[in-house]
């Protein structure tokens, strides 16, 4: 698939994963031709482009700039010179910066899945509900931790708390809100969390999306390889390496 486009347009950037494909190029006419090339290539193996998913959009201009790919929303925003992205080697100010955030569709699906588990577990013990929710929260947060995610994580934590508050009040309709909160929320280092009582043999608490720290990656130099033997360079990226002395790191 990639060769069908790069042979004609070497400057185009093609990203393919499973049945998803993304083509990047500044010229709209080139993208239209790339779509035709992909259609012909897929026809040769008996496949067609999904009309509902296939679209050509600008990441900076237009009414709805940006695109969704592999669960992420990619767009660019105009900013001042102090926040602007930089060109190659950081010499040129671009006047915009690229933001990659979790896609709204995937956020809604994740919230819907958490809500489904909470509704199904209306009569479960609190510990059982927490054990069902924690893998979903941690897994989703770890997938999206590599990009701009902390604002989304905070919003998801607030909406999850609303769902759990309804779950708790529905279990005790004749009790006050304070009584319900004291029964199901207990103080931890980070504040009040949805957790079993501290008197339980093994206290269980609900994981939050915000507990997962962001993970940023530094670009690897173009002439570097893990097999080049330059352990000082790679230990600087990792922070440690067994065969490198501390002074070298």
Short mmCIF file of C-alpha atoms in Angstrom, two decimals:
data_model
loop_
_atom_site.label_atom_id
_atom_site.label_comp_id
_atom_site.label_asym_id
_atom_site.label_seq_id
_atom_site.Cartn_x
_atom_site.Cartn_y
_atom_site.Cartn_z
CA UNK A 1 0.00 0.00 0.00
CA UNK A 2 2.72 2.46 0.95
CA UNK A 3 4.78 1.72 -2.16
CA UNK A 4 1.78 2.44 -4.42
CA UNK A 5 1.87 6.08 -3.23
CA UNK A 6 5.53 6.76 -2.42
CA UNK A 7 6.66 5.61 -5.86
CA UNK A 8 4.58 8.43 -7.39
CA UNK A 9 4.92 10.98 -4.57
CA UNK A 10 8.11 10.35 -2.56
CA UNK A 11 7.42 13.40 -0.35
CA UNK A 12 4.07 11.99 0.84
CA UNK A 13 3.92 10.39 4.29
CA UNK A 14 1.92 7.17 4.57
CA UNK A 15 1.01 5.58 7.90
CA UNK A 16 -0.74 2.21 7.72
CA UNK A 17 -1.90 0.03 10.61
CA UNK A 18 -4.10 -3.04 10.02
CA UNK A 19 -6.99 -1.78 7.87
CA UNK A 20 -6.42 1.93 8.66
CA UNK A 21 -4.32 4.20 6.46
CA UNK A 22 -3.32 7.85 6.76
CA UNK A 23 -1.71 9.88 3.95
CA UNK A 24 -0.15 13.28 4.72
CA UNK A 25 0.62 15.89 2.08
CA UNK A 26 0.20 19.70 1.87
CA UNK A 27 -1.38 19.62 -1.62
CA UNK A 28 -5.09 18.72 -1.93
CA UNK A 29 -4.71 17.63 -5.57
CA UNK A 30 -2.01 15.15 -4.55
CA UNK A 31 -4.29 13.68 -1.87
CA UNK A 32 -7.11 13.27 -4.40
CA UNK A 33 -4.74 11.36 -6.68
CA UNK A 34 -3.48 9.28 -3.74
CA UNK A 35 -7.06 8.28 -3.01
CA UNK A 36 -7.39 7.06 -6.60
CA UNK A 37 -4.13 5.13 -6.32
CA UNK A 38 -5.34 3.46 -3.12
CA UNK A 39 -8.66 2.57 -4.73
CA UNK A 40 -6.86 0.88 -7.62
CA UNK A 41 -4.44 -0.93 -5.29
CA UNK A 42 -7.25 -2.22 -3.07
CA UNK A 43 -9.28 -3.34 -6.09
CA UNK A 44 -6.35 -5.55 -7.05
CA UNK A 45 -6.76 -7.54 -3.82
CA UNK A 46 -10.54 -7.51 -3.83
CA UNK A 47 -11.11 -4.68 -1.34
CA UNK A 48 -12.63 -1.20 -1.45
CA UNK A 49 -12.33 2.01 0.56
CA UNK A 50 -14.88 2.54 3.31
CA UNK A 51 -16.93 5.52 2.13
CA UNK A 52 -18.02 6.47 5.66
CA UNK A 53 -14.45 6.52 7.01
CA UNK A 54 -12.62 7.98 4.01
CA UNK A 55 -12.22 11.75 4.12
CA UNK A 56 -9.79 14.48 3.15
CA UNK A 57 -9.40 17.21 5.72
CA UNK A 58 -7.03 20.01 6.67
CA UNK A 59 -5.37 19.83 10.08
CA UNK A 60 -5.13 23.62 10.49
CA UNK A 61 -7.71 25.42 8.33
CA UNK A 62 -11.44 24.98 7.77
CA UNK A 63 -14.58 24.75 9.89
CA UNK A 64 -13.62 21.44 11.50
CA UNK A 65 -9.84 21.07 11.27
CA UNK A 66 -8.18 17.85 12.31
CA UNK A 67 -8.68 14.13 11.83
CA UNK A 68 -9.19 10.96 13.85
CA UNK A 69 -6.73 8.08 13.50
CA UNK A 70 -6.32 5.02 15.72
CA UNK A 71 -8.42 6.57 18.47
CA UNK A 72 -6.54 9.90 18.49
CA UNK A 73 -7.60 13.31 17.25
CA UNK A 74 -4.82 15.14 15.40
CA UNK A 75 -5.07 18.85 14.71
CA UNK A 76 -3.01 22.01 14.59
CA UNK A 77 -3.79 25.36 16.25
CA UNK A 78 -2.54 28.88 15.65
CA UNK A 79 -0.44 30.09 18.60
CA UNK A 80 1.98 32.88 19.45
CA UNK A 81 5.69 32.77 18.77
CA UNK A 82 6.53 31.56 22.29
CA UNK A 83 4.33 28.44 22.02
CA UNK A 84 4.81 27.78 18.33
CA UNK A 85 6.18 24.54 17.00
CA UNK A 86 9.56 24.54 15.30
CA UNK A 87 10.75 23.30 11.95
CA UNK A 88 13.76 21.04 11.33
CA UNK A 89 16.55 21.63 13.89
CA UNK A 90 14.35 24.18 15.65
CA UNK A 91 15.38 27.08 13.42
CA UNK A 92 12.01 28.11 11.96
CA UNK A 93 8.90 29.15 13.93
CA UNK A 94 5.87 27.53 12.30
CA UNK A 95 3.20 29.76 13.88
CA UNK A 96 1.17 26.77 15.04
CA UNK A 97 1.55 23.68 17.18
CA UNK A 98 0.25 20.16 16.75
CA UNK A 99 -1.99 18.66 19.42
CA UNK A 100 -2.83 14.95 19.56
CA UNK A 101 -5.62 14.13 22.01
CA UNK A 102 -8.00 11.20 22.59
CA UNK A 103 -10.78 11.21 19.99
CA UNK A 104 -14.23 12.30 21.19
CA UNK A 105 -15.82 9.12 19.82
CA UNK A 106 -13.48 6.94 21.85
CA UNK A 107 -14.07 9.02 24.98
CA UNK A 108 -17.84 8.51 24.63
CA UNK A 109 -17.39 4.78 24.07
CA UNK A 110 -15.18 4.49 27.14
CA UNK A 111 -17.69 6.37 29.31
CA UNK A 112 -20.51 4.23 27.95
CA UNK A 113 -18.57 1.06 28.83
CA UNK A 114 -17.92 2.27 32.37
CA UNK A 115 -21.60 3.17 32.73
CA UNK A 116 -22.63 -0.27 31.50
CA UNK A 117 -20.43 -1.99 34.09
CA UNK A 118 -21.80 0.25 36.86
CA UNK A 119 -25.41 -0.47 35.87
CA UNK A 120 -24.81 -4.21 35.70
CA UNK A 121 -23.08 -4.11 39.09
CA UNK A 122 -25.86 -2.25 40.88
CA UNK A 123 -26.21 -5.07 43.41
CA UNK A 124 -22.58 -6.12 43.52
CA UNK A 125 -20.38 -5.55 46.56
CA UNK A 126 -18.27 -2.43 46.25
CA UNK A 127 -15.04 -4.42 45.99
CA UNK A 128 -16.40 -6.49 43.08
CA UNK A 129 -17.39 -3.35 41.18
CA UNK A 130 -13.96 -1.81 41.74
CA UNK A 131 -12.23 -4.96 40.47
CA UNK A 132 -14.29 -4.78 37.27
CA UNK A 133 -13.67 -1.07 36.65
CA UNK A 134 -9.96 -0.84 37.44
CA UNK A 135 -8.63 -2.84 34.43
CA UNK A 136 -10.76 -0.79 32.03
CA UNK A 137 -9.64 2.53 33.51
CA UNK A 138 -5.95 1.63 33.70
CA UNK A 139 -5.89 0.05 30.23
CA UNK A 140 -7.59 3.02 28.56
CA UNK A 141 -5.41 5.55 30.35
CA UNK A 142 -2.18 3.72 29.49
CA UNK A 143 -3.10 3.65 25.80
CA UNK A 144 -3.63 7.44 25.67
CA UNK A 145 -0.89 8.51 28.08
CA UNK A 146 1.67 9.23 25.35
CA UNK A 147 -0.01 12.44 24.11
CA UNK A 148 -1.98 15.43 25.44
CA UNK A 149 -4.28 13.64 27.86
CA UNK A 150 -4.37 15.11 31.37
CA UNK A 151 -7.36 17.41 30.75
CA UNK A 152 -9.28 14.47 29.28
CA UNK A 153 -8.31 12.24 32.21
CA UNK A 154 -9.57 14.81 34.70
CA UNK A 155 -12.89 15.12 32.87
CA UNK A 156 -13.31 11.35 32.77
CA UNK A 157 -12.65 11.11 36.51
CA UNK A 158 -15.36 13.68 37.21
CA UNK A 159 -17.91 11.93 34.99
CA UNK A 160 -17.06 8.54 36.51
CA UNK A 161 -17.62 10.03 39.97
CA UNK A 162 -21.09 11.20 38.88
CA UNK A 163 -21.97 7.69 37.75
CA UNK A 164 -20.71 6.15 40.97
CA UNK A 165 -22.61 8.70 43.05
CA UNK A 166 -25.82 7.62 41.33
CA UNK A 167 -24.86 3.98 41.91
CA UNK A 168 -24.38 4.60 45.65
CA UNK A 169 -27.54 6.67 46.13
CA UNK A 170 -29.66 4.09 44.32
CA UNK A 171 -28.49 1.45 46.80
CA UNK A 172 -29.56 3.55 49.80
CA UNK A 173 -32.53 5.71 48.78
CA UNK A 174 -33.52 6.43 52.40
CA UNK A 175 -30.08 7.62 53.54
CA UNK A 176 -28.64 11.13 53.35
CA UNK A 177 -26.01 12.11 50.81
CA UNK A 178 -23.44 12.56 53.59
CA UNK A 179 -24.10 9.06 54.94
CA UNK A 180 -23.71 7.56 51.47
CA UNK A 181 -20.50 9.48 50.83
CA UNK A 182 -18.98 8.38 54.14
CA UNK A 183 -19.83 4.76 53.38
CA UNK A 184 -18.34 4.50 49.90
CA UNK A 185 -15.71 7.27 49.77
CA UNK A 186 -12.72 7.27 52.08
CA UNK A 187 -9.71 9.52 52.46
CA UNK A 188 -6.44 8.60 50.83
CA UNK A 189 -3.30 10.63 50.19
CA UNK A 190 -4.86 12.15 47.06
CA UNK A 191 -8.16 12.97 48.79
CA UNK A 192 -11.54 11.25 48.95
CA UNK A 193 -11.58 8.14 46.75
CA UNK A 194 -14.13 5.47 45.97
CA UNK A 195 -12.84 2.65 48.17
CA UNK A 196 -13.82 -0.07 50.59
CA UNK A 197 -13.60 0.76 54.32
CA UNK A 198 -10.10 0.84 55.84
CA UNK A 199 -11.22 -1.82 58.32
CA UNK A 200 -11.44 -4.42 55.53
CA UNK A 201 -8.61 -6.99 55.50
CA UNK A 202 -7.52 -5.81 52.04
CA UNK A 203 -8.76 -2.35 51.23
CA UNK A 204 -9.62 -1.85 47.56
CA UNK A 205 -9.84 1.55 45.92
CA UNK A 206 -10.87 2.70 42.48
CA UNK A 207 -8.08 3.71 40.12
CA UNK A 208 -8.41 7.10 38.46
CA UNK A 209 -7.39 8.10 34.97
CA UNK A 210 -5.31 10.96 36.36
CA UNK A 211 -3.14 8.50 38.32
CA UNK A 212 -1.55 7.54 35.00
CA UNK A 213 1.24 10.01 34.28
CA UNK A 214 1.81 11.37 30.80
CA UNK A 215 4.60 9.71 28.85
CA UNK A 216 6.45 11.86 26.34
CA UNK A 217 8.98 10.52 23.87
CA UNK A 218 12.00 12.35 22.50
CA UNK A 219 12.68 11.97 18.79
CA UNK A 220 15.54 9.61 17.94
CA UNK A 221 18.34 11.09 15.87
CA UNK A 222 18.12 9.99 12.26
CA UNK A 223 21.52 8.27 12.22
CA UNK A 224 21.00 6.31 15.47
CA UNK A 225 20.31 2.61 15.84
CA UNK A 226 19.95 0.38 18.93
CA UNK A 227 22.65 -1.82 17.36
CA UNK A 228 25.29 0.91 16.83
CA UNK A 229 26.93 0.28 20.21
CA UNK A 230 26.61 3.87 21.41
CA UNK A 231 25.40 2.99 24.90
CA UNK A 232 25.98 6.50 26.23
CA UNK A 233 23.38 7.93 23.83
CA UNK A 234 20.81 5.24 24.57
CA UNK A 235 21.43 5.33 28.32
CA UNK A 236 20.73 9.07 28.24
CA UNK A 237 17.36 8.34 26.67
CA UNK A 238 16.51 5.63 29.20
CA UNK A 239 18.13 7.32 32.18
CA UNK A 240 20.25 4.29 33.05
CA UNK A 241 22.18 1.44 31.51
CA UNK A 242 24.05 -1.34 33.34
CA UNK A 243 27.33 -0.98 31.41
CA UNK A 244 27.46 2.84 31.51
CA UNK A 245 29.02 4.66 34.43
CA UNK A 246 27.05 7.42 36.15
CA UNK A 247 29.51 10.07 34.92
CA UNK A 248 28.86 9.02 31.31
CA UNK A 249 25.08 9.20 31.75
#
